[in-house]
Coordinates of C-alpha atoms in Angstrom, one line a residue:
M1 CA 16.6 -37.4 -3.3
G2 CA 18.5 -39.7 -0.9
G3 CA 21.8 -40.0 0.0
G4 CA 24.9 -37.6 1.2
M5 CA 27.3 -34.9 0.1
D6 CA 30.3 -36.7 -0.8
G7 CA 29.9 -39.2 2.2
R8 CA 31.0 -36.5 4.7
E9 CA 28.2 -37.0 6.9
Q10 CA 30.5 -36.5 9.9
E11 CA 31.7 -33.2 9.0
R12 CA 28.1 -31.5 8.8
E13 CA 26.1 -29.8 11.6
H14 CA 22.6 -30.5 11.7
V15 CA 20.3 -27.2 13.0
R16 CA 16.5 -26.9 13.2
V17 CA 16.9 -24.1 10.9
A18 CA 19.1 -22.4 8.3
V19 CA 18.6 -18.6 7.1
I20 CA 20.3 -18.0 4.2
G21 CA 21.4 -14.2 4.1
S22 CA 22.1 -11.7 6.9
G23 CA 20.4 -8.2 5.6
F24 CA 16.9 -6.7 7.3
G25 CA 15.2 -10.5 6.1
G26 CA 17.5 -12.7 7.5
L27 CA 18.3 -10.8 10.8
G28 CA 14.4 -10.4 11.2
A29 CA 14.1 -13.9 10.4
A30 CA 16.8 -14.8 13.1
V31 CA 15.4 -12.3 15.8
R32 CA 11.8 -13.5 15.3
L33 CA 12.9 -17.6 15.6
R34 CA 14.7 -16.6 19.1
R35 CA 11.5 -14.9 19.9
E36 CA 9.7 -18.1 19.3
G37 CA 12.1 -20.0 21.7
I38 CA 13.8 -21.5 18.7
T39 CA 17.6 -21.4 19.2
D40 CA 19.1 -24.1 17.0
F41 CA 19.7 -22.2 13.9
V42 CA 22.0 -20.7 11.6
V43 CA 22.5 -17.7 9.4
L44 CA 24.5 -18.3 6.5
E45 CA 26.2 -15.0 5.2
R46 CA 28.5 -15.4 1.8
A47 CA 30.2 -11.8 2.8
D48 CA 32.3 -11.4 5.9
S49 CA 29.9 -8.8 7.7
V50 CA 26.4 -8.5 8.0
G51 CA 24.0 -6.3 6.2
G52 CA 22.9 -7.3 2.8
T53 CA 22.2 -4.6 0.1
W54 CA 22.7 -2.2 2.7
R55 CA 26.3 -3.6 3.2
D56 CA 27.0 -4.2 -0.9
N57 CA 25.7 -0.7 -1.7
N58 CA 28.0 2.0 -0.3
Y59 CA 28.3 4.1 -3.4
P60 CA 28.6 7.9 -2.8
G61 CA 25.5 9.4 -1.9
C62 CA 23.6 5.9 -1.2
A63 CA 20.6 6.7 0.9
C64 CA 17.0 5.0 1.7
D65 CA 13.9 6.6 -0.2
V66 CA 11.6 5.4 2.7
P67 CA 11.5 7.5 5.8
S68 CA 14.1 6.3 8.3
H69 CA 11.3 5.5 11.2
L70 CA 9.5 3.6 8.9
Y71 CA 12.5 1.8 7.6
S72 CA 13.2 -0.2 10.9
F73 CA 11.6 -3.1 12.9
S74 CA 8.9 -2.5 15.0
F75 CA 10.6 -5.0 17.5
A76 CA 13.8 -2.7 17.2
P77 CA 13.0 1.3 17.0
N78 CA 15.7 3.5 16.6
P79 CA 15.2 6.8 18.6
D80 CA 18.4 8.1 17.0
W81 CA 18.1 8.2 13.2
P82 CA 20.2 11.2 12.3
R83 CA 18.2 12.1 9.4
T84 CA 14.3 11.8 8.4
F85 CA 15.7 9.5 5.3
S86 CA 19.0 8.3 6.6
G87 CA 21.9 7.2 4.7
Q88 CA 23.5 3.9 3.9
P89 CA 26.4 4.2 6.7
A90 CA 23.3 4.7 9.7
I91 CA 21.1 2.1 8.3
R92 CA 24.1 -0.4 7.9
E93 CA 24.9 0.4 11.8
Y94 CA 21.4 -0.1 12.6
L95 CA 21.6 -3.8 11.3
E96 CA 25.1 -4.4 13.3
H97 CA 23.0 -2.9 16.6
V98 CA 20.4 -5.5 16.1
A99 CA 22.7 -8.5 15.4
D100 CA 24.3 -7.3 18.6
T101 CA 21.5 -6.3 20.6
F102 CA 19.4 -9.8 19.9
G103 CA 22.6 -12.1 20.4
L104 CA 22.7 -13.0 16.9
R105 CA 26.7 -13.2 16.4
R106 CA 26.8 -16.8 17.8
H107 CA 24.2 -18.0 15.2
I108 CA 25.9 -16.3 12.0
R109 CA 28.5 -17.8 9.9
L110 CA 30.0 -15.5 7.7
N111 CA 31.8 -16.6 4.6
H112 CA 29.4 -19.1 4.0
E113 CA 28.2 -18.6 0.4
V114 CA 25.4 -21.3 -0.4
L115 CA 26.4 -23.4 -3.2
M116 CA 23.6 -26.0 -3.3
M117 CA 20.7 -27.0 -1.0
R118 CA 18.6 -30.0 -2.0
W119 CA 16.1 -31.7 -0.4
D120 CA 16.8 -35.1 1.1
A121 CA 13.2 -37.3 0.8
D122 CA 14.8 -40.2 2.8
A123 CA 16.1 -38.0 5.8
M124 CA 13.3 -35.0 5.2
R125 CA 15.8 -32.4 6.0
W126 CA 17.6 -30.1 3.5
E127 CA 21.4 -30.9 2.6
I128 CA 23.4 -27.3 2.3
E129 CA 26.9 -27.2 0.5
T130 CA 28.6 -23.7 1.5
S131 CA 31.8 -22.4 0.5
A132 CA 33.0 -23.2 4.2
G133 CA 31.4 -26.5 5.0
D134 CA 28.4 -28.6 4.8
F135 CA 25.2 -28.4 7.0
T136 CA 21.9 -30.0 7.1
A137 CA 18.4 -28.4 8.5
D138 CA 15.1 -29.3 9.2
V139 CA 13.7 -25.9 7.4
V140 CA 15.3 -23.4 5.3
V141 CA 14.6 -19.9 5.2
S142 CA 16.1 -17.9 2.4
A143 CA 16.5 -14.1 2.7
T144 CA 18.6 -13.3 0.1
G145 CA 16.7 -10.7 -1.4
P146 CA 16.0 -9.5 -4.7
L147 CA 18.5 -6.6 -4.5
S148 CA 21.6 -8.7 -3.8
D149 CA 23.1 -9.8 -7.3
P150 CA 23.9 -6.9 -9.7
K151 CA 22.8 -7.3 -13.4
M152 CA 25.2 -6.2 -16.2
P153 CA 24.1 -5.5 -19.6
E154 CA 25.9 -7.6 -22.2
I155 CA 27.4 -4.5 -24.3
P156 CA 29.6 -5.4 -27.4
G157 CA 33.0 -4.1 -26.8
L158 CA 33.0 -3.9 -23.0
A159 CA 35.6 -6.5 -22.7
G160 CA 38.2 -4.3 -24.5
F161 CA 37.2 -0.9 -22.8
P162 CA 40.7 0.4 -21.3
G163 CA 39.5 2.0 -18.3
K164 CA 37.4 1.4 -15.4
V165 CA 34.4 -0.6 -15.2
F166 CA 32.3 -1.3 -12.1
H167 CA 28.7 -1.6 -11.1
S168 CA 26.9 0.6 -8.0
A169 CA 26.6 -2.2 -5.9
R170 CA 29.9 -3.3 -6.2
W171 CA 31.8 0.1 -5.9
D172 CA 35.5 0.6 -6.1
H173 CA 36.6 3.0 -3.5
D174 CA 40.0 2.5 -4.4
Y175 CA 39.3 4.5 -7.9
D176 CA 39.6 8.0 -7.7
L177 CA 37.0 9.5 -10.0
R178 CA 38.6 13.1 -9.4
G179 CA 39.4 14.6 -12.9
K180 CA 38.4 12.0 -14.4
R181 CA 36.0 11.2 -17.6
V182 CA 33.1 9.1 -16.0
A183 CA 29.9 7.5 -18.1
M184 CA 27.0 6.7 -16.0
I185 CA 24.6 4.1 -17.3
G186 CA 21.1 3.6 -16.2
T187 CA 18.6 6.5 -14.3
G188 CA 17.4 4.4 -12.0
A189 CA 17.4 4.9 -8.1
S190 CA 21.3 4.6 -7.8
A191 CA 22.0 6.6 -10.4
I192 CA 19.9 9.8 -9.0
Q193 CA 21.9 9.5 -5.9
I194 CA 25.3 9.3 -7.7
V195 CA 25.4 11.6 -10.2
P196 CA 25.0 14.7 -7.9
A197 CA 27.3 13.1 -5.3
I198 CA 30.2 12.7 -7.9
A199 CA 29.4 15.5 -10.1
P200 CA 31.4 18.3 -8.7
E201 CA 34.6 16.2 -8.4
V202 CA 34.7 14.7 -12.1
D203 CA 35.8 16.5 -15.1
R204 CA 33.0 15.5 -17.2
L205 CA 30.1 13.3 -16.2
T206 CA 27.5 11.6 -19.2
L207 CA 24.7 10.1 -18.3
F208 CA 23.3 7.7 -20.4
Q209 CA 19.5 7.5 -20.1
R210 CA 17.1 4.6 -21.9
T211 CA 14.0 6.0 -20.2
P212 CA 13.8 9.0 -18.0
P213 CA 12.5 8.3 -14.1
W214 CA 9.8 10.5 -12.8
V215 CA 11.3 12.4 -10.0
M216 CA 10.2 14.0 -6.8
P217 CA 11.7 16.4 -4.0
R218 CA 13.4 14.4 -1.4
T219 CA 12.5 16.4 1.8
D220 CA 15.4 15.2 3.8
R221 CA 16.6 17.0 6.8
A222 CA 18.9 16.5 10.1
I223 CA 16.5 15.1 12.9
T224 CA 16.9 17.5 15.9
S225 CA 18.2 16.5 19.3
V226 CA 15.3 17.2 21.1
E227 CA 12.9 15.5 18.5
R228 CA 15.9 12.6 19.3
W229 CA 15.6 13.0 23.2
L230 CA 11.8 13.2 22.8
H231 CA 11.9 9.6 21.4
R232 CA 13.8 8.1 23.7
Q233 CA 12.4 9.4 26.7
L234 CA 8.6 9.4 25.2
P235 CA 8.4 6.2 23.0
F236 CA 4.9 7.1 21.9
T237 CA 5.9 9.9 20.5
R238 CA 8.5 7.5 18.1
A239 CA 5.4 5.2 17.5
A240 CA 3.1 7.7 16.6
R241 CA 5.8 9.2 13.8
R242 CA 5.8 5.8 12.7
G243 CA 2.1 5.6 12.4
L244 CA 1.6 8.7 10.6
L245 CA 4.2 8.0 8.0
W246 CA 2.7 4.6 7.6
G247 CA -0.8 5.5 7.6
I248 CA -0.4 8.3 4.5
R249 CA 1.5 5.4 2.7
E250 CA -1.7 3.1 3.0
L251 CA -3.9 6.1 1.9
Q252 CA -1.7 6.3 -1.5
V253 CA -2.1 2.8 -2.3
S254 CA -5.7 2.8 -4.3
A255 CA -4.1 5.2 -6.8
F256 CA -1.3 2.9 -7.6
T257 CA -3.6 -0.3 -7.7
K258 CA -7.3 0.8 -8.7
R259 CA -7.2 4.2 -10.3
P260 CA -4.0 5.1 -11.8
N261 CA -5.5 8.3 -13.6
Q262 CA -5.3 10.2 -10.0
L263 CA -1.8 10.3 -10.1
G264 CA -2.3 13.0 -12.6
L265 CA -1.7 15.5 -9.8
I266 CA 1.5 14.3 -9.1
E267 CA 2.9 14.0 -12.5
S268 CA 2.1 17.4 -12.2
L269 CA 4.5 18.2 -8.9
A270 CA 7.0 15.7 -10.4
K271 CA 6.9 18.4 -13.6
A272 CA 7.2 21.5 -11.3
N273 CA 10.3 20.0 -9.4
M274 CA 12.0 19.8 -12.7
A275 CA 11.1 23.1 -14.0
R276 CA 12.6 24.7 -10.7
S277 CA 16.3 23.4 -11.7
I278 CA 16.2 22.4 -15.8
K279 CA 15.6 25.6 -17.5
D280 CA 16.8 24.8 -21.0
P281 CA 13.5 23.3 -22.6
E282 CA 15.1 20.8 -24.8
L283 CA 17.0 19.2 -21.8
R284 CA 13.5 19.2 -20.4
A285 CA 11.9 17.7 -22.9
K286 CA 14.6 14.8 -22.8
L287 CA 13.6 14.3 -18.9
T288 CA 10.2 14.1 -19.3
P289 CA 8.8 10.5 -19.1
S290 CA 6.3 9.4 -21.4
Y291 CA 4.5 6.7 -19.2
R292 CA 2.3 7.2 -16.1
I293 CA 4.0 8.2 -12.8
G294 CA 4.1 5.3 -10.8
C295 CA 4.6 2.8 -13.8
K296 CA 8.1 2.8 -12.5
R297 CA 9.3 3.6 -9.0
I298 CA 9.1 7.0 -8.4
L299 CA 12.3 8.7 -7.4
L300 CA 13.1 11.3 -4.6
S301 CA 15.8 13.5 -5.2
S302 CA 16.3 17.3 -4.7
E303 CA 19.9 17.3 -6.0
Y304 CA 19.5 15.1 -9.4
Y305 CA 18.1 18.0 -11.6
P306 CA 20.4 20.7 -10.4
A307 CA 23.3 18.2 -10.8
L308 CA 22.2 17.5 -14.6
A309 CA 21.9 21.6 -15.0
R310 CA 26.0 21.6 -14.1
P311 CA 28.3 22.7 -17.2
N312 CA 30.1 19.5 -16.7
V313 CA 27.3 17.1 -17.1
D314 CA 25.8 15.3 -20.4
L315 CA 22.9 13.8 -20.6
V316 CA 22.8 11.3 -23.7
A317 CA 19.0 10.3 -24.1
S318 CA 19.8 7.1 -25.6
G319 CA 20.9 3.7 -24.4
L320 CA 24.7 2.6 -24.7
K321 CA 24.6 0.2 -27.9
E322 CA 28.3 -0.6 -27.9
I323 CA 31.9 0.6 -27.0
R324 CA 34.9 0.9 -29.3
G325 CA 38.0 1.3 -27.3
S326 CA 37.7 3.8 -25.1
V327 CA 34.5 5.3 -26.6
L328 CA 31.3 4.7 -25.7
V329 CA 28.5 4.8 -28.8
A330 CA 24.7 5.2 -27.6
A331 CA 22.0 3.9 -29.8
D332 CA 21.4 7.6 -31.6
G333 CA 25.3 7.6 -32.6
T334 CA 26.3 10.0 -30.3
E335 CA 29.9 9.1 -29.2
T336 CA 31.7 9.8 -25.9
E337 CA 35.1 9.2 -24.4
A338 CA 35.5 8.2 -21.2
D339 CA 38.0 6.9 -18.1
A340 CA 35.6 5.0 -16.4
I341 CA 32.0 3.5 -16.7
V342 CA 29.9 3.0 -13.5
F343 CA 26.6 0.8 -14.4
G344 CA 23.6 1.6 -12.3
T345 CA 21.8 -1.3 -14.3
G346 CA 20.0 -2.9 -11.3
F347 CA 19.7 -6.6 -10.2
H348 CA 18.4 -9.9 -10.6
V349 CA 15.0 -9.4 -9.6
T350 CA 13.0 -11.6 -11.4
D351 CA 15.5 -14.2 -12.3
M352 CA 17.4 -14.6 -8.8
P353 CA 20.5 -16.8 -8.6
I354 CA 19.8 -18.2 -5.8
A355 CA 16.8 -20.0 -7.9
D356 CA 19.6 -22.1 -9.1
R357 CA 21.0 -23.4 -6.2
V358 CA 17.5 -24.7 -4.9
V359 CA 16.8 -28.4 -5.7
G360 CA 13.0 -29.9 -4.5
V361 CA 11.7 -33.0 -4.4
D362 CA 11.7 -33.8 -7.8
G363 CA 15.5 -33.0 -8.8
K364 CA 14.3 -29.7 -10.3
T365 CA 15.8 -26.5 -9.4
L366 CA 13.5 -23.7 -8.4
A367 CA 14.5 -21.7 -11.3
E368 CA 13.6 -24.4 -13.4
V369 CA 10.0 -24.5 -11.3
W370 CA 9.8 -20.5 -12.1
K371 CA 11.2 -20.5 -15.7
D372 CA 7.8 -19.2 -16.7
G373 CA 7.8 -16.8 -13.9
M374 CA 8.1 -16.6 -10.1
Q375 CA 5.1 -17.9 -8.1
S376 CA 4.7 -18.7 -4.6
L377 CA 1.9 -19.2 -2.0
R378 CA 1.4 -15.9 0.2
G379 CA 4.7 -14.9 -0.9
A380 CA 6.6 -17.5 1.1
T381 CA 6.5 -21.0 -0.2
A382 CA 7.0 -22.9 -3.5
A383 CA 5.2 -26.3 -4.6
G384 CA 7.8 -29.3 -4.6
F385 CA 9.9 -27.4 -2.1
P386 CA 9.0 -28.8 1.7
N387 CA 9.9 -26.9 4.5
W388 CA 11.5 -23.8 2.5
M389 CA 10.4 -20.6 2.4
T390 CA 11.6 -17.1 1.5
I391 CA 11.6 -13.8 2.5
I392 CA 10.9 -10.9 0.1
G393 CA 9.3 -13.6 -2.2
P394 CA 7.3 -13.4 -5.7
N395 CA 4.8 -10.2 -5.2
T396 CA 6.0 -8.9 -2.1
G397 CA 7.4 -5.6 -3.5
L398 CA 6.1 -2.3 -2.8
G399 CA 6.0 0.8 -5.0
N400 CA 5.3 3.4 -2.2
S401 CA 6.4 2.2 1.3
S402 CA 8.6 0.2 3.4
M403 CA 9.5 -3.2 2.4
I404 CA 10.4 -3.6 6.5
L405 CA 6.5 -3.8 7.0
M406 CA 6.2 -6.9 4.4
I407 CA 9.4 -8.5 5.7
E408 CA 7.8 -8.3 9.5
S409 CA 4.3 -9.8 8.1
Q410 CA 6.3 -12.8 6.1
L411 CA 8.0 -13.2 9.8
N412 CA 4.4 -13.7 11.3
Y413 CA 3.8 -16.5 8.5
M414 CA 7.1 -18.0 9.0
A415 CA 6.4 -18.2 13.0
D416 CA 3.3 -19.6 12.8
Y417 CA 4.9 -21.9 10.1
M418 CA 7.2 -23.1 12.7
R419 CA 4.7 -23.5 15.6
Q420 CA 2.3 -25.8 13.2
L421 CA 5.7 -28.1 12.7
G422 CA 5.6 -28.3 16.7
L423 CA 2.3 -29.4 17.0
L424 CA 2.2 -31.9 14.0
G425 CA 5.2 -33.2 15.8
G426 CA 7.8 -35.9 14.5
K427 CA 10.0 -35.4 11.6
V428 CA 7.6 -33.9 9.4
A429 CA 7.3 -31.3 6.6
L430 CA 4.9 -29.1 4.7
A431 CA 4.9 -29.0 1.3
A432 CA 2.9 -25.9 -0.7
R433 CA -0.1 -27.8 -2.5
P434 CA 0.2 -26.5 -6.3
S435 CA -3.4 -26.2 -6.5
A436 CA -3.1 -23.3 -3.4
V437 CA -0.1 -21.6 -5.1
N438 CA -1.8 -21.1 -8.4
A439 CA -5.2 -20.0 -6.8
W440 CA -3.1 -17.3 -4.6
N441 CA -1.2 -16.3 -7.9
R442 CA -4.3 -16.0 -10.3
Q443 CA -5.8 -14.0 -7.4
V444 CA -2.8 -11.6 -7.4
Q445 CA -2.4 -11.5 -11.4
T446 CA -6.1 -10.6 -11.6
R447 CA -5.5 -7.8 -9.0
M448 CA -2.4 -6.6 -10.8
Q449 CA -4.6 -6.1 -14.0
R450 CA -5.8 -2.8 -12.9
T451 CA -2.4 -1.1 -11.2
V452 CA -0.4 1.6 -12.9
W453 CA 2.3 -1.1 -12.8
N454 CA 0.8 -2.8 -15.7
T455 CA -1.3 0.0 -17.1
G456 CA 1.3 2.9 -17.2
G457 CA 2.7 2.4 -20.1
C458 CA 6.1 1.5 -19.1
T459 CA 8.9 -1.5 -19.3
S460 CA 10.0 -1.6 -15.7
W461 CA 12.3 -4.4 -13.4
Y462 CA 9.1 -5.4 -11.7
L463 CA 8.4 -7.2 -15.2
D464 CA 9.9 -10.7 -15.9
A465 CA 10.7 -11.8 -19.4
Q466 CA 7.0 -12.8 -20.1
G467 CA 5.9 -9.3 -19.3
R468 CA 4.3 -10.8 -16.0
N469 CA 4.5 -8.4 -12.8
T470 CA 6.0 -10.8 -10.5
T471 CA 7.6 -8.5 -8.3
V472 CA 4.9 -6.1 -6.6
W473 CA 2.0 -6.5 -4.3
P474 CA -1.0 -5.3 -5.6
G475 CA -2.3 -3.8 -2.2
T476 CA -1.6 -2.2 1.1
T477 CA 0.7 -3.8 3.9
G478 CA -2.5 -4.0 6.1
E479 CA -4.0 -6.3 3.4
F480 CA -0.9 -8.3 3.1
R481 CA -0.5 -8.4 6.8
K482 CA -4.0 -9.9 7.4
E483 CA -2.9 -12.5 4.6
T484 CA 0.0 -13.9 6.5
L485 CA -1.3 -13.9 9.9
G486 CA -0.8 -17.7 9.9
V487 CA -0.8 -20.9 8.2
D488 CA -3.7 -22.4 6.4
L489 CA -2.9 -25.8 6.4
S490 CA -5.7 -26.7 4.0
E491 CA -3.1 -25.2 1.5
Y492 CA -0.5 -27.6 2.6
E493 CA 0.1 -31.3 2.5
V494 CA 1.7 -32.6 5.6
V495 CA 4.7 -35.0 4.8
R496 CA 5.4 -37.6 7.5
H497 CA 8.8 -39.2 7.7
R498 CA 7.6 -42.5 9.2
E499 CA 4.8 -42.9 6.8
R500 CA 6.6 -42.2 3.7
E501 CA 3.5 -40.8 2.3
R502 CA 1.6 -37.3 2.2
V503 CA -1.4 -37.2 4.4
A504 CA -3.8 -34.4 3.4
A505 CA -4.7 -32.2 6.4
V506 CA -8.1 -31.4 6.0
G507 CA -9.7 -28.5 7.5
G508 CA -6.9 -27.5 9.4
A509 CA -8.8 -25.9 12.4
E510 CA -7.3 -28.5 14.7
F511 CA -3.9 -27.3 14.5
A512 CA -4.7 -23.4 15.0
S513 CA -2.3 -22.1 17.1
G514 CA -3.2 -19.4 19.8
G515 CA -0.2 -17.5 19.0
A516 CA -1.1 -15.6 15.6
G517 CA -2.4 -12.9 17.5
S518 CA 0.6 -11.9 19.4
A519 CA 2.5 -12.4 16.0
A520 CA 0.6 -9.7 14.4
E521 CA 0.8 -7.4 17.2
E522 CA 4.8 -7.9 16.9
G523 CA 4.6 -6.7 13.1
A524 CA 1.9 -4.0 13.5
A525 CA 3.3 -0.6 12.1

């Protein structure tokens, strides 16, 4: 696609790389670019501050279900985490610290929502339209993340509800819930944190549950001053702690991916966790899942079940069907009157809205290319979109460990991608071969068939509209790291500007970079 955006060439800023989003993925990409010696880049952020999902999700009780020392960059360790499972304020503070420590502020453009990205084949660059000005870039790194755009269900009568309505990721802190009748819709990771946090202060809390989750105890505690001192003064203690946390989770992966029947013992522990707080057998039956543990994400909470046992909390074991004025009607006919509705109904994960805003070589959007399901090469690049890659792309999610490990692996891949472009020289682009994308995804989906996410008997947000798991990685983080150490040029076509033709890169060995080893070390757990 040639031509400009409204002829405003003189108003556009051109950069080597445009990074979209300033959460863990975007800030990590920015740090890695600087470490690779690339300083000609911008980070385009739609909000007025950095933080991504940890900025947007600030609801009562918001915290991480991955241990703090594993939920941080290996290149930016934090010896001062306050708790073993830190809350949202501490994680957001950490991300602000990363932006400051690595000198990223000069690159960040706040309040710049990306409206459209188009590949200009004549100029061999991306044209980027934002809410606050236009840019062009040789390479785009999209790090918007799958948990960035809330999903609101279409409920008949919702528009006529006279009370307050908001999503957990858009919490209205100006609305006082004290003394109110509140309906919580959904029983996912957000809901099991919100329910215990607000139950003591509301008049009545009604939880609408379509499918009960498996909930394990969350062994959270304050990290002592002695531990923090040790981690500051003796960094190997911090590294050992992180390594232990990582190793335990790596050993668990085979049960999720190859031998789901081994998860029966974990189910027994989860049932025991429930029985400690839920004495009513009828309520316990409603809270007991009928699917294999791990099919949906295993949730961690030591407060959720005690909150459900409170006298002012009711469980409706049926989804919300319709709303009549201030009355919420469940699918089983149960009626509940409420002053406020909080939706904990997740995000657009398999249908990310950013895909509607990316236009490739043939004029099609990424959403159109992905209409039958997301797929990419090594979770990073898509056929038909040269010099465009994503962080936390298709099949890079995890069911039991830290996404920061996967992000760092993708940063390794991004770094080598930039090295290869530099070695090739001139105006050049790498375009993922459709055959390579298809081969990678056949391999992933074949491995997926045995996993608990596909065989566990549930319907989860991991699955797309066709029932295909395009979200989770069916292996260990170590395996993924090996698969993304560097770019295999045989999986790409080299597009050169001066020739205006695609030249197949045969073998790719002559372009191999000696920097992959250092990249691997930086991404090590």
